């Protein structure tokens, strides 16, 4: 028996965030500080509601935009990375990796509950935040939620969550 599935997707010019970051890798290396003009897109799969929508585009765009705006023009830092130590005070964030140290104004930093600031984990972070918004503010429980984060043209990572 055939099963109908519907999906909506938002990918707008304003779903972008320009952020600085670096990642650790191979347990002893760390990239140089750099940044990307990230783009995000969000897809939701589920049945049609009484209005014949999977989910309202306007509400989905608002959720995605609010989250990408939080990341925009920030130095994004992982708070679950065993190799990168983050400390500081009310004004400054100090980041250490082996013998390297970086200092940033606290107001320009955003600590994320992730292990590394890879596109893959940024996609998962955004998906988890979107899912929480859908469930708590809209009482909507999608069957599938996918978030794509493109860090440069033609280079993207996607995280997919299924109920």
Coordinates of N, CA and C in Angstrom, one line a residue:
X1 N 0.8 -1.2 0.0 CA 0.0 0.0 0.0 C 0.9 1.2 0.0
X2 N 0.6 2.2 -0.8 CA 1.3 3.4 -0.9 C 1.0 4.3 0.2
X3 N 2.0 5.0 0.7 CA 1.8 6.0 1.8 C 2.3 7.4 1.3
X4 N 1.4 8.3 1.4 CA 1.7 9.7 1.0 C 2.6 10.3 2.1
X5 N 3.6 11.0 1.7 CA 4.4 11.8 2.6 C 4.5 13.2 2.0
X6 N 4.5 14.2 2.9 CA 4.6 15.6 2.5 C 5.8 16.2 3.2
X7 N 6.4 17.2 2.5 CA 7.5 17.8 3.1 C 7.5 19.3 2.7
X8 N 7.8 20.2 3.7 CA 8.0 21.6 3.4 C 9.4 21.9 3.7
X9 N 9.9 22.9 3.0 CA 11.3 23.3 3.1 C 11.4 24.8 3.0
X10 N 12.2 25.4 3.9 CA 12.5 26.9 3.8 C 14.0 27.0 3.7
X11 N 14.3 27.9 2.7 CA 15.7 28.2 2.4 C 15.7 29.6 1.9
X12 N 15.9 30.6 2.7 CA 15.8 32.0 2.3 C 17.1 32.7 2.4
X13 N 17.2 33.8 1.7 CA 18.4 34.6 1.7 C 18.8 35.1 3.1
X14 N 17.8 35.3 3.9 CA 18.0 35.9 5.3 C 18.3 34.8 6.3
X15 N 18.3 33.5 5.9 CA 18.6 32.4 6.9 C 20.1 32.2 6.8
X16 N 20.9 33.2 7.2 CA 22.3 33.2 7.1 C 22.9 33.6 8.5
X17 N 24.1 33.2 8.7 CA 24.8 33.7 9.9 C 26.3 33.7 9.6
X18 N 26.9 34.8 9.8 CA 28.3 35.1 9.6 C 29.0 34.9 10.9
X19 N 29.8 33.9 11.0 CA 30.4 33.6 12.3 C 31.8 33.1 12.2
X20 N 32.6 33.4 13.3 CA 34.0 32.9 13.4 C 34.0 31.6 14.1
X21 N 35.0 30.8 13.8 CA 35.1 29.5 14.6 C 36.4 28.9 14.2
X22 N 36.7 27.8 14.9 CA 37.8 26.9 14.6 C 37.5 25.6 15.2
X23 N 38.0 24.5 14.6 CA 37.7 23.2 15.2 C 39.0 22.5 15.5
X24 N 38.9 21.6 16.5 CA 40.0 20.7 16.8 C 39.8 19.4 16.1
X25 N 40.8 18.7 15.7 CA 40.7 17.4 15.0 C 41.9 16.5 15.3
X26 N 41.7 15.3 15.0 CA 42.8 14.3 15.1 C 43.4 14.3 16.5
X27 N 42.6 14.7 17.5 CA 43.0 14.7 18.9 C 44.2 15.6 19.3
X28 N 44.9 16.2 18.3 CA 46.0 17.1 18.7 C 46.2 18.3 17.8
X29 N 45.2 18.5 16.9 CA 45.4 19.6 16.0 C 44.2 20.6 16.1
X30 N 44.4 21.8 15.7 CA 43.4 22.8 15.8 C 43.5 23.7 14.5
X31 N 42.4 24.0 13.9 CA 42.4 24.9 12.8 C 42.8 26.3 13.2
X32 N 43.2 27.1 12.2 CA 43.3 28.5 12.5 C 42.0 29.2 12.6
X33 N 41.9 30.2 13.3 CA 40.7 31.0 13.4 C 40.2 31.5 12.1
X34 N 39.0 31.3 11.7 CA 38.5 31.7 10.4 C 36.9 31.9 10.6
X35 N 36.3 32.2 9.5 CA 34.8 32.4 9.6 C 34.2 31.9 8.3
X36 N 32.9 31.9 8.3 CA 32.0 31.5 7.2 C 30.8 32.3 7.1
X37 N 30.3 32.5 5.9 CA 28.9 33.0 5.7 C 28.0 31.8 5.6
X38 N 27.6 31.3 6.7 CA 26.7 30.1 6.7 C 25.3 30.4 6.2
X39 N 24.7 29.4 5.5 CA 23.3 29.4 5.1 C 22.6 28.2 5.7
X40 N 21.4 28.4 6.2 CA 20.7 27.3 6.8 C 19.4 27.1 6.0
X41 N 19.0 25.8 5.9 CA 17.7 25.5 5.4 C 17.0 24.4 6.3
X42 N 15.7 24.4 6.3 CA 15.0 23.5 7.2 C 13.9 22.8 6.4
X43 N 13.8 21.5 6.6 CA 12.8 20.7 6.0 C 12.0 19.9 7.1
X44 N 10.7 19.9 6.9 CA 9.8 19.1 7.8 C 9.0 18.2 7.0
X45 N 8.9 16.9 7.5 CA 7.9 16.0 6.9 C 6.9 15.6 7.9
X46 N 5.7 15.4 7.4 CA 4.6 15.0 8.3 C 3.3 15.0 7.5
X47 N 2.2 14.6 8.1 CA 0.9 14.6 7.4 C 0.4 16.0 7.3
X48 N -0.6 16.1 6.4 CA -1.3 17.4 6.2 C -2.2 17.6 7.4
X49 N -2.3 18.9 7.8 CA -3.3 19.2 8.9 C -4.6 19.6 8.3
X50 N -5.5 20.1 9.1 CA -6.9 20.5 8.6 C -6.9 21.6 7.5
X51 N -5.8 22.4 7.5 CA -5.6 23.4 6.4 C -4.9 22.9 5.2
X52 N -4.5 21.6 5.2 CA -3.8 21.0 4.1 C -2.3 21.5 4.1
X53 N -1.8 21.8 5.3 CA -0.4 22.2 5.5 C 0.3 21.1 6.2
X54 N 1.6 20.9 5.9 CA 2.5 20.2 6.8 C 2.7 21.0 8.0
X55 N 3.2 22.3 7.8 CA 3.4 23.3 8.8 C 3.4 24.6 8.1
X56 N 3.0 25.6 8.8 CA 2.9 27.0 8.2 C 4.3 27.5 7.9
X57 N 4.5 27.9 6.6 CA 5.8 28.4 6.2 C 6.2 29.7 7.0
X58 N 5.3 30.5 7.3 CA 5.6 31.8 8.0 C 6.2 31.5 9.3
X59 N 5.5 30.6 10.1 CA 6.0 30.3 11.4 C 7.4 29.6 11.3
X60 N 7.6 28.7 10.4 CA 8.8 28.0 10.2 C 10.0 28.9 9.9
X61 N 9.7 29.9 9.0 CA 10.7 30.9 8.6 C 11.1 31.7 9.9
X62 N 10.1 32.1 10.7 CA 10.3 32.9 11.9 C 11.2 32.2 12.8
X63 N 10.9 30.9 13.1 CA 11.7 30.1 14.0 C 13.2 30.0 13.5
X64 N 13.3 29.7 12.2 CA 14.7 29.5 11.7 C 15.4 30.9 11.7
X65 N 14.7 32.0 11.4 CA 15.4 33.3 11.4 C 15.9 33.7 12.8
X66 N 15.0 33.5 13.7 CA 15.4 33.8 15.1 C 16.7 33.1 15.5
X67 N 16.8 31.8 15.2 CA 17.9 31.0 15.6 C 19.2 31.4 14.8
X68 N 19.1 31.7 13.5 CA 20.2 32.1 12.7 C 20.7 33.5 13.2
X69 N 19.7 34.3 13.5 CA 20.1 35.7 14.0 C 20.9 35.6 15.3
X70 N 20.6 34.6 16.2 CA 21.4 34.4 17.4 C 22.9 34.1 17.1
X71 N 23.1 33.4 16.0 CA 24.5 33.0 15.7 C 25.2 34.0 14.8
X72 N 24.5 35.0 14.3 CA 25.1 35.9 13.4 C 26.1 36.9 14.1
X73 N 27.2 37.1 13.4 CA 28.3 38.0 13.9 C 28.7 37.6 15.3
X74 N 28.9 36.3 15.5 CA 29.4 35.8 16.8 C 30.6 34.9 16.5
X75 N 31.5 34.8 17.5 CA 32.5 33.8 17.6 C 31.8 32.6 18.3
X76 N 31.6 31.6 17.5 CA 30.9 30.4 18.1 C 32.0 29.4 18.7
X77 N 31.7 29.0 19.9 CA 32.7 28.2 20.6 C 32.0 27.0 21.2
X78 N 32.6 25.8 21.2 CA 32.0 24.6 21.8 C 32.3 24.6 23.3
X79 N 31.3 24.2 24.0 CA 31.5 24.1 25.5 C 31.7 22.6 25.9
X80 N 31.7 21.7 24.9 CA 31.9 20.3 25.3 C 33.1 19.6 24.6
X81 N 34.1 20.5 24.3 CA 35.3 20.0 23.6 C 36.4 19.7 24.7
X82 N 36.8 18.5 24.7 CA 37.8 18.1 25.8 C 39.2 18.8 25.5
X83 N 39.4 19.2 24.3 CA 40.7 19.8 23.9 C 40.8 21.3 23.9
X84 N 39.7 21.9 23.9 CA 39.6 23.4 23.9 C 39.1 23.9 25.2
X85 N 39.8 24.6 25.9 CA 39.4 25.2 27.3 C 38.9 26.6 27.1
X86 N 37.8 26.9 27.6 CA 37.2 28.2 27.6 C 37.0 28.7 29.0
X87 N 37.5 29.9 29.2 CA 37.4 30.5 30.5 C 37.1 32.0 30.3
X88 N 37.2 32.8 31.4 CA 37.1 34.2 31.2 C 36.3 34.9 32.3
X89 N 36.0 36.1 32.1 CA 35.3 36.9 33.1 C 34.1 37.5 32.4
X90 N 33.5 38.5 33.1 CA 32.3 39.1 32.5 C 32.5 39.9 31.3
X91 N 33.8 40.2 31.0 CA 34.1 41.0 29.8 C 34.8 40.3 28.7
X92 N 35.6 39.3 29.1 CA 36.5 38.6 28.1 C 36.3 37.1 28.2
X93 N 36.4 36.5 27.0 CA 36.4 35.0 26.9 C 37.8 34.6 26.5
X94 N 38.4 33.7 27.2 CA 39.8 33.2 26.9 C 39.7 31.8 26.5
X95 N 40.2 31.5 25.3 CA 40.2 30.2 24.7 C 41.6 29.6 24.6
X96 N 41.8 28.4 25.1 CA 43.1 27.8 25.0 C 43.1 26.4 24.3
X97 N 44.1 26.2 23.5 CA 44.3 24.9 22.9 C 45.8 24.7 22.9
X98 N 46.2 23.7 23.7 CA 47.7 23.5 23.8 C 48.4 24.8 24.2
X99 N 49.3 25.3 23.3 CA 50.0 26.5 23.6 C 49.4 27.8 23.0
X100 N 48.3 27.6 22.3 CA 47.6 28.7 21.7 C 46.6 29.3 22.6
X101 N 46.4 30.6 22.5 CA 45.4 31.3 23.3 C 44.8 32.4 22.5
X102 N 43.5 32.5 22.6 CA 42.7 33.6 21.9 C 41.9 34.3 23.0
X103 N 41.7 35.6 22.8 CA 40.9 36.4 23.7 C 39.8 37.2 22.9
X104 N 38.6 37.1 23.3 CA 37.5 37.7 22.6 C 36.6 38.5 23.6
X105 N 36.0 39.6 23.1 CA 35.0 40.2 23.9 C 33.8 39.3 24.2
X106 N 33.4 39.1 25.4 CA 32.3 38.2 25.8 C 31.1 38.5 25.0
X107 N 30.8 39.7 24.7 CA 29.5 40.1 24.0 C 29.5 39.5 22.6
X108 N 30.7 39.2 22.0 CA 30.9 38.7 20.7 C 30.9 37.2 20.6
X109 N 30.8 36.5 21.7 CA 31.0 35.1 21.7 C 29.6 34.4 22.0
X110 N 29.5 33.2 21.5 CA 28.4 32.4 21.8 C 28.8 31.0 22.1
X111 N 28.7 30.5 23.3 CA 29.0 29.1 23.7 C 27.9 28.2 23.3
X112 N 28.2 27.2 22.6 CA 27.2 26.2 22.1 C 27.4 24.9 22.8
X113 N 26.3 24.2 23.2 CA 26.4 22.9 23.8 C 26.7 21.8 22.9
X114 N 27.9 21.9 22.2 CA 28.3 20.9 21.2 C 29.8 20.6 21.4
X115 N 30.3 19.5 20.8 CA 31.7 19.1 21.0 C 32.6 19.8 20.1
X116 N 32.2 20.3 18.9 CA 33.0 21.0 18.0 C 32.1 21.8 17.1
X117 N 32.6 22.9 16.5 CA 31.8 23.8 15.7 C 31.9 23.4 14.3
X118 N 31.7 22.1 14.0 CA 31.6 21.6 12.6 C 30.2 22.0 12.0
X119 N 30.1 22.0 10.7 CA 28.8 22.2 10.1 C 27.8 21.1 10.5
X120 N 28.3 19.9 10.7 CA 27.4 18.8 11.1 C 26.8 19.1 12.4
X121 N 27.6 19.5 13.4 CA 27.1 19.7 14.7 C 26.3 21.0 14.8
X122 N 26.7 22.0 14.0 CA 25.8 23.2 14.0 C 24.4 22.8 13.4
X123 N 24.4 21.9 12.4 CA 23.1 21.5 11.9 C 22.3 20.8 13.0
X124 N 22.9 19.9 13.7 CA 22.2 19.2 14.8 C 21.8 20.2 15.9
X125 N 22.6 21.1 16.3 CA 22.2 22.1 17.3 C 21.0 22.9 16.8
X126 N 21.0 23.4 15.6 CA 19.8 24.1 15.1 C 18.6 23.2 15.0
X127 N 18.7 22.0 14.6 CA 17.6 21.1 14.5 C 17.0 20.8 15.9
X128 N 17.8 20.6 16.9 CA 17.3 20.4 18.2 C 16.6 21.6 18.8
X129 N 17.1 22.8 18.5 CA 16.4 24.0 18.9 C 15.1 24.2 18.2
X130 N 15.1 24.0 16.9 CA 13.9 24.1 16.1 C 12.8 23.1 16.6
X131 N 13.2 21.9 16.8 CA 12.3 20.8 17.3 C 11.7 21.3 18.6
X132 N 12.5 21.8 19.5 CA 11.9 22.3 20.8 C 10.9 23.4 20.6
X133 N 11.2 24.3 19.7 CA 10.3 25.4 19.4 C 9.0 24.9 18.8
X134 N 9.1 23.9 17.9 CA 7.9 23.3 17.2 C 7.0 22.7 18.3
X135 N 7.6 21.9 19.2 CA 6.9 21.1 20.2 C 6.3 22.0 21.3
X136 N 7.1 22.9 21.8 CA 6.7 23.7 22.9 C 5.8 24.9 22.6
X137 N 6.1 25.6 21.5 CA 5.4 26.8 21.2 C 4.3 26.6 20.2
X138 N 4.4 25.5 19.4 CA 3.4 25.3 18.4 C 2.7 24.0 18.5
X139 N 3.0 23.2 19.5 CA 2.4 21.9 19.8 C 2.4 21.1 18.5
X140 N 3.5 21.1 17.7 CA 3.7 20.4 16.5 C 4.8 19.4 16.6
X141 N 4.5 18.2 16.2 CA 5.4 17.1 16.4 C 5.7 16.4 15.0
X142 N 6.8 16.9 14.3 CA 7.0 16.4 13.0 C 7.5 15.0 13.0
X143 N 7.3 14.3 11.9 CA 7.8 13.0 11.7 C 9.3 13.0 11.4
X144 N 9.7 14.0 10.6 CA 11.1 14.1 10.2 C 11.4 15.6 10.2
X145 N 12.6 15.9 10.7 CA 13.1 17.3 10.7 C 14.5 17.2 10.2
X146 N 14.8 18.0 9.1 CA 16.2 18.0 8.6 C 16.7 19.5 8.5
X147 N 17.9 19.7 8.9 CA 18.5 21.0 8.9 C 19.8 20.9 8.1
X148 N 20.0 21.7 7.1 CA 21.2 21.8 6.3 C 21.9 23.1 6.7
X149 N 23.2 23.0 6.9 CA 24.1 24.1 7.1 C 25.2 24.1 6.1
X150 N 25.1 25.2 5.3 CA 26.1 25.3 4.2 C 27.2 26.3 4.7
X151 N 28.5 25.9 4.7 CA 29.5 26.8 5.2 C 30.2 27.5 4.1
X152 N 30.1 27.0 2.9 CA 30.5 27.8 1.7 C 29.7 27.1 0.5
X153 N 29.7 27.8 -0.6 CA 28.9 27.4 -1.8 C 29.3 25.9 -2.1
X154 N 28.3 25.1 -2.2 CA 28.5 23.7 -2.6 C 29.1 22.8 -1.5
X155 N 29.1 23.3 -0.3 CA 29.8 22.5 0.8 C 28.9 22.6 2.0
X156 N 28.1 21.6 2.3 CA 27.1 21.6 3.3 C 27.0 20.3 4.1
X157 N 26.4 20.4 5.3 CA 26.2 19.2 6.1 C 24.7 19.2 6.5
X158 N 24.1 18.0 6.6 CA 22.7 17.9 6.9 C 22.5 17.0 8.1
X159 N 21.7 17.4 9.1 CA 21.3 16.6 10.2 C 19.9 16.3 10.0
X160 N 19.5 15.0 10.2 CA 18.1 14.5 10.0 C 17.7 13.8 11.3
X161 N 16.5 14.3 11.8 CA 16.0 13.7 13.0 C 14.6 13.0 12.6
X162 N 14.4 11.8 13.1 CA 13.1 11.1 12.8 C 12.5 10.6 14.1
X163 N 11.1 10.8 14.1 CA 10.4 10.4 15.2 C 10.2 8.9 15.2

